[in-house]
Amino acid sequence: MAERKGKYPTEPLKCWEKAKKIREDYYRNYATAHERGGLRWAGGAWSFDAIPAGLGEDVYPLTSEPYGASCAYNKPFSLRCLEATEKAGYARDLCAYMRNYWGSILLNEYVFGGPFPKPDFLWQDHICCSHAKWYQVVSELEGGIPHFCIDVAVGPETEINENKIEYIVGQMHDGIEFLERVTGRKYRDDLLIKAVKNHFRSTSTWAKVCELNKNIPAPLDEKTMYSLYVLGTLHKSSQVVADFYEELYKEVKDRVERGIAAIPNERCRVMSDTQPPWGFLGVFRYLEKFGCVSIGSLYTFGLIGAWEVDENGEWVHRKTPMERGVTINDRDSALRALAEWELHKPEWQHFYSPQLKSEMMIRIARQWKLNGVMLHYNRGCEGLSLGIAENRLALLKAGFPVMIFEGNMGDEREFDMTRTMSRIDAFMETLGMKKEFD
C-alpha cells in the first residue's frame, strides 16, 4: 500500500473516547433501567424527548432510527431482523430502520446483547409517513404498550403562525397528562425546563460544530461526524449530551486554529445526502484516496442541528431562546419555545417541497466551498429521499457536479459496493481528481 501524504497535519479527536462512552452508557442504561427502579420509553429521534424527562431523572429513552442504524451496521444481525419482519408479513419496501427495529422485537434480541428491552410507554411524533405507524406496530407486537403521538406536520417554517404553534403545544399538554396517567408519576416542570434548555444547547451547538467545517482544511470528515451527531439523535435534551457538544465545539475550534485536518491530503470537497448505507461506510474512506473529503450533508447538519438564515443570507447556527432573552419559567413557556424551535428544523422542511431542500443544499454547497455533491438514492427512507431527483436538477443548475448512487441505509441486500466504487472513480475523474494511493 502506498503511503498517504499530504500538506495538512491531522490527529485523532481528544474527546472521541468520551463520545463512545456516552453512546455505550445510553444503550446500557436503557436496558438496565428496571433493575434500578427506572422507566423505559421508546420513540423516534425527532420525538420531543425533553417532555418525558419531567417524569424523573431515572427515565431512559431508546430512539428508533439510531437503533435501526446500529442493527444495520451489524450485517448478520440485520439480515436476520429483515427476514423475520418479512416472514411476519411486512413489505420489503417499508422504512429499513423500522424493519430492523421490528425484526429485533420479533427475534427478541437486543443488538447490544440480551433480550429486547420492552419499553414502558411509547412517545413519538409524526411528520414522516412511517412515524406513527412504526409505534402502532411496536405496541401491538409488545402486547399493547401505551402509545402517544404528536402530529407536527403543520407546514414549513415559512408558514408558521400562532394557530399552528398552539395546535402542537396543546398536544404536548395532553401528552403530559398521558405520561402521568400511564406511569402513575407526578410530573415535574423544573425537570422539563432543564431538559428543554439542554435541547436548545445541544441542537444549536451541533450546528456551530458543523459551521467550522467551512474552513479549509475541514477539521472533521463525514464518517467521523456520524459518530458525533448520533448523540443528539439519542438524547438531545440530556445534560451529558449538551455539555459534550460544547466540549466538542471547543476542540474542533482549536483544530481549525491550529490547521488540523480531517484528512491530510484534502484537495477536493463534497457532501452527501440522506442516510448513508450503514454497513458500507468504507465509501467515505475510499474518497480519501483521491484527496477528497466529504464535509457532511444536510442530513448530518440538519437532522439535529438548529439553523437559520442571517441578514446576509448565510446559513448559520440558530441562537438559543436563552441567548435571545426569551423567558422560560413554567410548563407552558417551555413547551411553546420547544414547539416553535422544532418547527424550524431543516430536515422537516423538505417534507413539504423539494425546492426547500434544494435551497438549503445549494447554500451548503456554496458556503462550505464544495466541488461536487453525492446523492444517495436511498430506497430505505422514502421520507428523506422525497424529491431527490428534483434536488439533483437544482444542484446541477446551480453549477455543482452531482453523482448519484442507489442503495439502502439499512438493507445490505440493496447496496452494490463495487458498482458504487466505480461510480466514485468516474465522478472523481470528472472533477479532475486522480487516486493518490491504493
Short mmCIF file of C-alpha atoms in Angstrom, two decimals:
data_model
loop_
_atom_site.label_atom_id
_atom_site.label_comp_id
_atom_site.label_asym_id
_atom_site.label_seq_id
_atom_site.Cartn_x
_atom_site.Cartn_y
_atom_site.Cartn_z
CA MET A 1 0.00 0.00 0.00
CA ALA A 2 1.35 3.38 -0.94
CA GLU A 3 1.93 5.86 1.87
CA ARG A 4 -0.66 8.59 2.18
CA LYS A 5 0.96 12.04 2.09
CA GLY A 6 -0.47 15.50 2.48
CA LYS A 7 0.26 19.07 3.36
CA TYR A 8 -2.02 19.25 6.38
CA PRO A 9 -1.35 17.86 9.86
CA THR A 10 -4.01 15.60 11.36
CA GLU A 11 -4.65 13.99 14.72
CA PRO A 12 -7.40 11.98 16.47
CA LEU A 13 -10.15 13.79 18.33
CA LYS A 14 -9.33 14.02 22.03
CA CYS A 15 -12.99 13.61 23.00
CA TRP A 16 -13.52 10.53 20.81
CA GLU A 17 -13.47 8.01 23.66
CA LYS A 18 -15.87 10.17 25.65
CA ALA A 19 -18.33 10.14 22.75
CA LYS A 20 -18.13 6.35 22.59
CA LYS A 21 -18.75 6.06 26.33
CA ILE A 22 -21.83 8.32 26.19
CA ARG A 23 -23.29 6.08 23.49
CA GLU A 24 -22.45 2.87 25.35
CA ASP A 25 -23.90 4.23 28.61
CA TYR A 26 -27.06 5.27 26.78
CA TYR A 27 -27.87 1.79 25.48
CA ARG A 28 -26.82 0.06 28.70
CA ASN A 29 -28.81 2.46 30.90
CA TYR A 30 -31.93 1.84 28.82
CA ALA A 31 -31.54 -1.94 29.04
CA THR A 32 -30.93 -1.95 32.80
CA ALA A 33 -33.36 0.81 33.82
CA HIS A 34 -35.80 -1.55 35.52
CA GLU A 35 -33.05 -3.01 37.69
CA ARG A 36 -32.74 0.45 39.28
CA GLY A 37 -36.46 1.10 39.51
CA GLY A 38 -36.42 3.40 36.49
CA LEU A 39 -38.68 3.73 33.46
CA ARG A 40 -38.02 2.91 29.80
CA TRP A 41 -39.66 4.60 26.86
CA ALA A 42 -39.19 4.31 23.09
CA GLY A 43 -39.76 6.81 20.30
CA GLY A 44 -38.17 8.45 17.30
CA ALA A 45 -35.01 10.54 17.17
CA TRP A 46 -37.22 13.57 16.44
CA SER A 47 -39.56 12.97 19.36
CA PHE A 48 -39.79 15.70 21.99
CA ASP A 49 -37.57 13.83 24.43
CA ALA A 50 -37.46 16.77 26.85
CA ILE A 51 -41.08 16.12 27.80
CA PRO A 52 -40.76 12.59 29.32
CA ALA A 53 -37.75 13.97 31.23
CA GLY A 54 -40.28 15.63 33.55
CA LEU A 55 -41.19 12.19 34.94
CA GLY A 56 -37.90 11.94 36.84
CA GLU A 57 -34.18 11.56 36.49
CA ASP A 58 -34.44 7.77 36.14
CA VAL A 59 -36.32 7.75 32.81
CA TYR A 60 -34.37 6.35 29.85
CA PRO A 61 -35.24 6.52 26.12
CA LEU A 62 -34.46 4.28 23.17
CA THR A 63 -34.68 6.26 19.95
CA SER A 64 -35.61 4.17 16.98
CA GLU A 65 -33.64 5.41 13.98
CA PRO A 66 -30.19 5.21 15.62
CA TYR A 67 -31.13 1.79 16.98
CA GLY A 68 -32.13 0.69 13.46
CA ALA A 69 -28.81 2.04 12.14
CA SER A 70 -26.91 0.07 14.81
CA CYS A 71 -28.74 -3.06 13.66
CA ALA A 72 -27.87 -2.27 10.03
CA TYR A 73 -24.18 -1.86 10.87
CA ASN A 74 -24.21 -5.43 12.23
CA LYS A 75 -24.88 -7.10 8.87
CA PRO A 76 -25.57 -10.69 10.06
CA PHE A 77 -27.95 -9.45 12.79
CA SER A 78 -29.64 -7.03 10.39
CA LEU A 79 -30.27 -9.77 7.84
CA ARG A 80 -31.99 -11.90 10.47
CA CYS A 81 -34.09 -8.90 11.56
CA LEU A 82 -35.14 -8.09 7.99
CA GLU A 83 -36.03 -11.69 7.23
CA ALA A 84 -38.01 -12.00 10.48
CA THR A 85 -40.01 -8.88 9.55
CA GLU A 86 -40.71 -10.14 6.04
CA LYS A 87 -41.71 -13.55 7.41
CA ALA A 88 -44.22 -11.74 9.64
CA GLY A 89 -45.82 -10.29 6.53
CA TYR A 90 -44.47 -6.73 6.40
CA ALA A 91 -43.48 -5.35 2.98
CA ARG A 92 -39.83 -5.15 1.99
CA ASP A 93 -40.13 -1.58 0.67
CA LEU A 94 -41.03 -0.08 4.07
CA CYS A 95 -38.54 2.04 6.07
CA ALA A 96 -35.37 -0.03 6.57
CA TYR A 97 -34.78 1.33 10.09
CA MET A 98 -38.30 0.33 11.02
CA ARG A 99 -37.91 -3.19 9.62
CA ASN A 100 -34.65 -3.70 11.52
CA TYR A 101 -36.31 -2.43 14.70
CA TRP A 102 -39.40 -4.62 14.32
CA GLY A 103 -37.18 -7.61 13.50
CA SER A 104 -35.23 -7.06 16.71
CA ILE A 105 -38.52 -7.25 18.63
CA LEU A 106 -39.71 -10.30 16.69
CA LEU A 107 -36.42 -12.10 17.41
CA ASN A 108 -36.48 -10.78 21.00
CA GLU A 109 -32.81 -9.88 20.66
CA TYR A 110 -31.19 -6.55 21.62
CA VAL A 111 -28.41 -5.76 19.14
CA PHE A 112 -26.12 -4.98 22.08
CA GLY A 113 -26.81 -8.33 23.73
CA GLY A 114 -29.62 -10.00 25.68
CA PRO A 115 -33.38 -9.95 25.06
CA PHE A 116 -35.03 -6.86 23.56
CA PRO A 117 -35.82 -4.49 26.49
CA LYS A 118 -39.57 -3.83 26.38
CA PRO A 119 -40.42 -0.14 26.89
CA ASP A 120 -42.98 1.01 29.47
CA PHE A 121 -44.56 3.51 27.08
CA LEU A 122 -44.15 4.85 23.54
CA TRP A 123 -43.63 8.57 22.86
CA GLN A 124 -43.49 9.63 19.24
CA ASP A 125 -44.21 12.49 16.88
CA HIS A 126 -45.42 12.30 13.33
CA ILE A 127 -44.16 14.01 10.20
CA CYS A 128 -42.64 11.16 8.17
CA CYS A 129 -45.14 8.74 6.65
CA SER A 130 -43.78 5.92 8.86
CA HIS A 131 -43.52 7.54 12.27
CA ALA A 132 -46.91 6.98 13.90
CA LYS A 133 -47.47 3.57 12.29
CA TRP A 134 -43.99 2.43 13.39
CA TYR A 135 -45.00 2.58 17.02
CA GLN A 136 -48.55 1.41 16.49
CA VAL A 137 -47.00 -1.86 15.30
CA VAL A 138 -44.46 -1.86 18.17
CA SER A 139 -47.33 -1.51 20.63
CA GLU A 140 -49.15 -4.43 19.02
CA LEU A 141 -46.03 -6.64 18.87
CA GLU A 142 -45.30 -6.00 22.54
CA GLY A 143 -48.82 -6.76 23.72
CA GLY A 144 -50.35 -3.28 23.90
CA ILE A 145 -47.83 -0.72 25.24
CA PRO A 146 -49.42 2.72 25.87
CA HIS A 147 -48.70 4.92 22.86
CA PHE A 148 -48.88 8.71 22.40
CA CYS A 149 -48.03 10.52 19.16
CA ILE A 150 -47.86 14.27 18.46
CA ASP A 151 -48.77 15.48 14.97
CA VAL A 152 -46.16 18.07 13.93
CA ALA A 153 -46.91 18.14 10.19
CA VAL A 154 -48.28 21.69 10.13
CA GLY A 155 -46.30 23.11 7.22
CA PRO A 156 -42.88 24.65 6.52
CA GLU A 157 -41.20 27.26 8.69
CA THR A 158 -42.14 30.00 6.24
CA GLU A 159 -45.80 29.44 7.16
CA ILE A 160 -45.57 29.16 10.94
CA ASN A 161 -48.28 31.07 12.77
CA GLU A 162 -49.75 31.20 16.26
CA ASN A 163 -52.53 28.72 15.48
CA LYS A 164 -50.04 26.06 14.34
CA ILE A 165 -47.84 26.53 17.41
CA GLU A 166 -50.89 26.37 19.66
CA TYR A 167 -52.00 23.14 17.93
CA ILE A 168 -48.70 21.45 18.84
CA VAL A 169 -48.48 22.93 22.33
CA GLY A 170 -51.99 21.68 23.06
CA GLN A 171 -50.96 18.15 22.11
CA MET A 172 -47.88 18.47 24.35
CA HIS A 173 -50.07 19.37 27.34
CA ASP A 174 -52.28 16.37 26.55
CA GLY A 175 -49.15 14.24 26.31
CA ILE A 176 -48.05 15.19 29.82
CA GLU A 177 -51.45 14.12 31.15
CA PHE A 178 -50.95 10.82 29.28
CA LEU A 179 -47.49 10.35 30.83
CA GLU A 180 -48.82 10.93 34.35
CA ARG A 181 -51.71 8.55 33.77
CA VAL A 182 -49.72 5.61 32.34
CA THR A 183 -46.75 5.87 34.73
CA GLY A 184 -48.54 6.93 37.91
CA ARG A 185 -45.83 9.56 38.49
CA LYS A 186 -46.27 13.23 39.32
CA TYR A 187 -44.83 15.46 36.60
CA ARG A 188 -42.03 17.92 37.48
CA ASP A 189 -41.92 21.16 35.49
CA ASP A 190 -38.44 22.01 36.78
CA LEU A 191 -37.03 18.90 35.07
CA LEU A 192 -38.93 19.78 31.88
CA ILE A 193 -37.47 23.30 31.80
CA LYS A 194 -33.96 21.97 32.40
CA ALA A 195 -34.34 19.40 29.59
CA VAL A 196 -35.80 21.93 27.15
CA LYS A 197 -32.83 24.26 27.71
CA ASN A 198 -30.44 21.32 27.19
CA HIS A 199 -32.28 20.57 23.94
CA PHE A 200 -31.65 24.12 22.70
CA ARG A 201 -27.99 23.96 23.73
CA SER A 202 -27.39 20.58 22.05
CA THR A 203 -29.01 21.43 18.74
CA SER A 204 -27.55 24.94 18.44
CA THR A 205 -24.04 23.82 19.41
CA TRP A 206 -24.04 20.89 16.99
CA ALA A 207 -24.80 23.40 14.20
CA LYS A 208 -21.85 25.53 15.41
CA VAL A 209 -19.60 22.46 15.13
CA CYS A 210 -20.80 21.88 11.56
CA GLU A 211 -20.15 25.54 10.70
CA LEU A 212 -16.46 25.01 11.49
CA ASN A 213 -16.26 22.65 8.51
CA LYS A 214 -16.50 25.69 6.23
CA ASN A 215 -12.77 26.05 6.87
CA ILE A 216 -10.12 24.61 4.55
CA PRO A 217 -8.89 22.09 5.52
CA ALA A 218 -12.05 20.69 7.05
CA PRO A 219 -11.44 19.73 10.68
CA LEU A 220 -13.97 16.86 10.50
CA ASP A 221 -14.97 14.39 7.82
CA GLU A 222 -18.45 12.99 7.38
CA LYS A 223 -17.66 9.46 8.59
CA THR A 224 -16.36 10.90 11.86
CA MET A 225 -19.38 13.19 12.13
CA TYR A 226 -21.73 10.20 12.07
CA SER A 227 -20.26 9.07 15.38
CA LEU A 228 -20.79 12.54 16.88
CA TYR A 229 -24.15 13.72 15.54
CA VAL A 230 -25.70 10.47 16.72
CA LEU A 231 -25.52 11.61 20.35
CA GLY A 232 -28.05 14.30 19.55
CA THR A 233 -30.33 11.74 17.97
CA LEU A 234 -30.10 9.60 21.10
CA HIS A 235 -30.78 12.11 23.86
CA LYS A 236 -30.55 15.76 22.78
CA SER A 237 -32.26 17.02 25.94
CA SER A 238 -29.78 15.40 28.34
CA GLN A 239 -27.21 17.38 30.28
CA VAL A 240 -24.43 15.00 29.25
CA VAL A 241 -25.04 15.45 25.51
CA ALA A 242 -25.43 19.24 25.74
CA ASP A 243 -22.21 19.51 27.77
CA PHE A 244 -20.38 17.15 25.40
CA TYR A 245 -21.28 19.19 22.33
CA GLU A 246 -19.92 22.34 23.97
CA GLU A 247 -16.68 20.46 24.74
CA LEU A 248 -16.59 19.17 21.16
CA TYR A 249 -17.08 22.67 19.77
CA LYS A 250 -14.09 23.98 21.72
CA GLU A 251 -11.91 21.12 20.49
CA VAL A 252 -12.94 21.45 16.83
CA LYS A 253 -12.46 25.23 17.01
CA ASP A 254 -8.96 24.59 18.33
CA ARG A 255 -8.32 22.20 15.43
CA VAL A 256 -9.28 24.98 12.99
CA GLU A 257 -6.99 27.49 14.71
CA ARG A 258 -4.07 25.03 14.55
CA GLY A 259 -4.82 23.90 10.98
CA ILE A 260 -5.58 20.29 11.98
CA ALA A 261 -7.30 18.50 9.10
CA ALA A 262 -9.67 15.55 8.94
CA ILE A 263 -7.57 14.15 6.10
CA PRO A 264 -4.00 15.28 5.37
CA ASN A 265 -4.38 15.35 1.59
CA GLU A 266 -7.55 17.44 1.19
CA ARG A 267 -7.78 18.74 -2.39
CA CYS A 268 -11.47 18.29 -3.10
CA ARG A 269 -14.65 18.80 -1.04
CA VAL A 270 -18.03 17.13 -1.49
CA MET A 271 -21.14 16.50 0.57
CA SER A 272 -23.55 13.58 0.59
CA ASP A 273 -27.28 13.42 1.24
CA THR A 274 -29.68 11.45 3.43
CA GLN A 275 -28.63 8.45 5.48
CA PRO A 276 -25.57 6.51 4.29
CA PRO A 277 -25.58 2.74 3.72
CA TRP A 278 -24.58 2.00 7.32
CA GLY A 279 -22.98 -1.34 6.54
CA PHE A 280 -20.70 0.26 3.96
CA LEU A 281 -19.19 3.40 5.49
CA GLY A 282 -15.91 2.47 3.79
CA VAL A 283 -17.25 4.56 0.90
CA PHE A 284 -16.07 7.68 2.74
CA ARG A 285 -12.60 6.27 3.33
CA TYR A 286 -12.40 5.42 -0.38
CA LEU A 287 -12.86 9.13 -1.21
CA GLU A 288 -9.70 9.92 0.72
CA LYS A 289 -7.63 8.02 -1.85
CA PHE A 290 -8.42 10.92 -4.20
CA GLY A 291 -7.75 13.62 -1.61
CA CYS A 292 -11.49 14.13 -1.32
CA VAL A 293 -13.23 14.88 1.97
CA SER A 294 -16.97 14.76 2.49
CA ILE A 295 -17.66 17.69 4.82
CA GLY A 296 -21.07 16.41 5.91
CA SER A 297 -24.53 16.77 4.46
CA LEU A 298 -27.89 18.37 5.04
CA TYR A 299 -28.66 15.17 6.93
CA THR A 300 -25.69 15.33 9.34
CA PHE A 301 -26.08 19.10 9.72
CA GLY A 302 -29.83 19.37 9.93
CA LEU A 303 -31.24 16.17 11.38
CA ILE A 304 -30.45 17.51 14.83
CA GLY A 305 -28.72 20.86 14.24
CA ALA A 306 -30.71 24.10 14.53
CA TRP A 307 -30.09 26.64 11.76
CA GLU A 308 -31.32 29.97 10.46
CA VAL A 309 -30.56 32.39 7.63
CA ASP A 310 -28.85 35.56 8.83
CA GLU A 311 -29.16 39.10 7.47
CA ASN A 312 -26.53 38.34 4.80
CA GLY A 313 -28.42 35.32 3.51
CA GLU A 314 -25.92 32.91 5.10
CA TRP A 315 -26.93 29.64 6.78
CA VAL A 316 -25.73 29.91 10.40
CA HIS A 317 -26.44 28.19 13.72
CA ARG A 318 -29.68 29.24 15.38
CA LYS A 319 -29.27 31.24 18.58
CA THR A 320 -30.99 29.63 21.55
CA PRO A 321 -34.08 31.21 23.12
CA MET A 322 -31.93 31.89 26.19
CA GLU A 323 -29.47 33.88 24.02
CA ARG A 324 -32.42 35.78 22.54
CA GLY A 325 -33.68 36.72 26.01
CA VAL A 326 -36.80 34.52 25.91
CA THR A 327 -38.08 33.74 29.43
CA ILE A 328 -38.74 30.04 30.09
CA ASN A 329 -40.03 29.70 33.62
CA ASP A 330 -43.08 27.43 33.55
CA ARG A 331 -44.57 24.46 31.68
CA ASP A 332 -46.39 26.41 29.00
CA SER A 333 -43.49 28.72 28.14
CA ALA A 334 -41.14 25.70 27.91
CA LEU A 335 -43.48 23.77 25.62
CA ARG A 336 -44.18 26.81 23.44
CA ALA A 337 -40.46 27.58 23.00
CA LEU A 338 -39.78 23.91 22.18
CA ALA A 339 -42.56 23.69 19.58
CA GLU A 340 -41.51 26.89 17.83
CA TRP A 341 -37.83 25.82 17.84
CA GLU A 342 -38.51 22.43 16.29
CA LEU A 343 -40.75 23.78 13.54
CA HIS A 344 -37.60 25.37 12.07
CA LYS A 345 -35.79 22.01 11.89
CA PRO A 346 -34.16 21.79 8.41
CA GLU A 347 -34.98 18.12 7.88
CA TRP A 348 -38.68 18.78 8.48
CA GLN A 349 -38.88 21.40 5.70
CA HIS A 350 -38.44 19.24 2.63
CA PHE A 351 -41.38 17.01 3.51
CA TYR A 352 -43.40 19.90 2.08
CA SER A 353 -41.40 20.78 -1.08
CA PRO A 354 -38.19 19.60 -2.79
CA GLN A 355 -37.47 23.26 -3.57
CA LEU A 356 -36.93 23.99 0.13
CA LYS A 357 -34.38 21.20 0.36
CA SER A 358 -32.64 22.31 -2.83
CA GLU A 359 -32.26 25.83 -1.45
CA MET A 360 -30.63 24.51 1.74
CA MET A 361 -28.31 22.17 -0.19
CA ILE A 362 -27.19 24.92 -2.57
CA ARG A 363 -26.46 27.17 0.41
CA ILE A 364 -24.28 24.44 1.92
CA ALA A 365 -22.54 23.78 -1.40
CA ARG A 366 -21.65 27.46 -1.78
CA GLN A 367 -20.81 28.33 1.82
CA TRP A 368 -18.82 25.14 2.50
CA LYS A 369 -16.95 25.63 -0.83
CA LEU A 370 -17.80 22.30 -2.43
CA ASN A 371 -16.55 20.83 -5.70
CA GLY A 372 -19.45 18.40 -6.05
CA VAL A 373 -22.32 16.52 -4.42
CA MET A 374 -23.02 12.82 -3.93
CA LEU A 375 -26.72 11.94 -3.74
CA HIS A 376 -27.80 8.64 -2.21
CA TYR A 377 -30.99 7.41 -3.88
CA ASN A 378 -31.91 5.69 -0.65
CA ARG A 379 -34.58 3.03 -1.06
CA GLY A 380 -34.65 2.58 2.71
CA CYS A 381 -36.12 6.03 3.51
CA GLU A 382 -38.94 7.34 1.38
CA GLY A 383 -39.30 10.45 3.55
CA LEU A 384 -35.81 11.88 3.25
CA SER A 385 -35.41 10.72 -0.37
CA LEU A 386 -38.61 12.51 -1.38
CA GLY A 387 -37.89 14.85 -4.30
CA ILE A 388 -34.22 13.87 -4.53
CA ALA A 389 -34.30 13.81 -8.36
CA GLU A 390 -35.52 17.43 -8.29
CA ASN A 391 -32.68 18.25 -5.88
CA ARG A 392 -30.20 16.82 -8.40
CA LEU A 393 -31.53 19.05 -11.18
CA ALA A 394 -31.43 22.13 -8.94
CA LEU A 395 -27.82 21.46 -7.87
CA LEU A 396 -26.77 20.95 -11.49
CA LYS A 397 -28.50 24.19 -12.49
CA ALA A 398 -26.62 25.96 -9.70
CA GLY A 399 -23.35 24.72 -11.18
CA PHE A 400 -22.45 21.80 -8.90
CA PRO A 401 -21.49 18.42 -10.42
CA VAL A 402 -23.64 15.65 -8.96
CA MET A 403 -23.02 11.92 -8.63
CA ILE A 404 -25.88 9.61 -7.74
CA PHE A 405 -25.71 6.13 -6.33
CA GLU A 406 -28.50 3.75 -5.38
CA GLY A 407 -28.65 1.87 -2.14
CA ASN A 408 -30.40 1.36 1.14
CA MET A 409 -29.41 2.73 4.55
CA GLY A 410 -30.44 -0.42 6.41
CA ASP A 411 -30.78 -3.30 3.97
CA GLU A 412 -27.43 -4.53 2.70
CA ARG A 413 -29.16 -6.61 0.02
CA GLU A 414 -29.87 -3.38 -1.86
CA PHE A 415 -26.37 -1.89 -1.96
CA ASP A 416 -23.67 -2.74 -4.51
CA MET A 417 -20.29 -1.65 -3.13
CA THR A 418 -18.30 -2.45 -6.28
CA ARG A 419 -20.70 -0.55 -8.50
CA THR A 420 -20.64 2.45 -6.13
CA MET A 421 -16.83 2.49 -6.11
CA SER A 422 -16.87 2.52 -9.91
CA ARG A 423 -19.24 5.48 -9.88
CA ILE A 424 -16.92 7.31 -7.47
CA ASP A 425 -13.95 6.62 -9.79
CA ALA A 426 -15.85 8.17 -12.70
CA PHE A 427 -17.05 11.13 -10.60
CA MET A 428 -13.54 11.87 -9.34
CA GLU A 429 -12.28 11.80 -12.93
CA THR A 430 -14.99 14.31 -13.81
CA LEU A 431 -13.74 16.56 -11.02
CA GLY A 432 -10.15 16.19 -12.21
CA MET A 433 -9.03 14.13 -9.22
CA LYS A 434 -6.57 11.24 -9.51
CA LYS A 435 -6.14 8.45 -7.00
CA GLU A 436 -3.12 9.20 -4.80
CA PHE A 437 -2.77 5.80 -3.12
CA ASP A 438 -4.41 2.35 -3.00
#
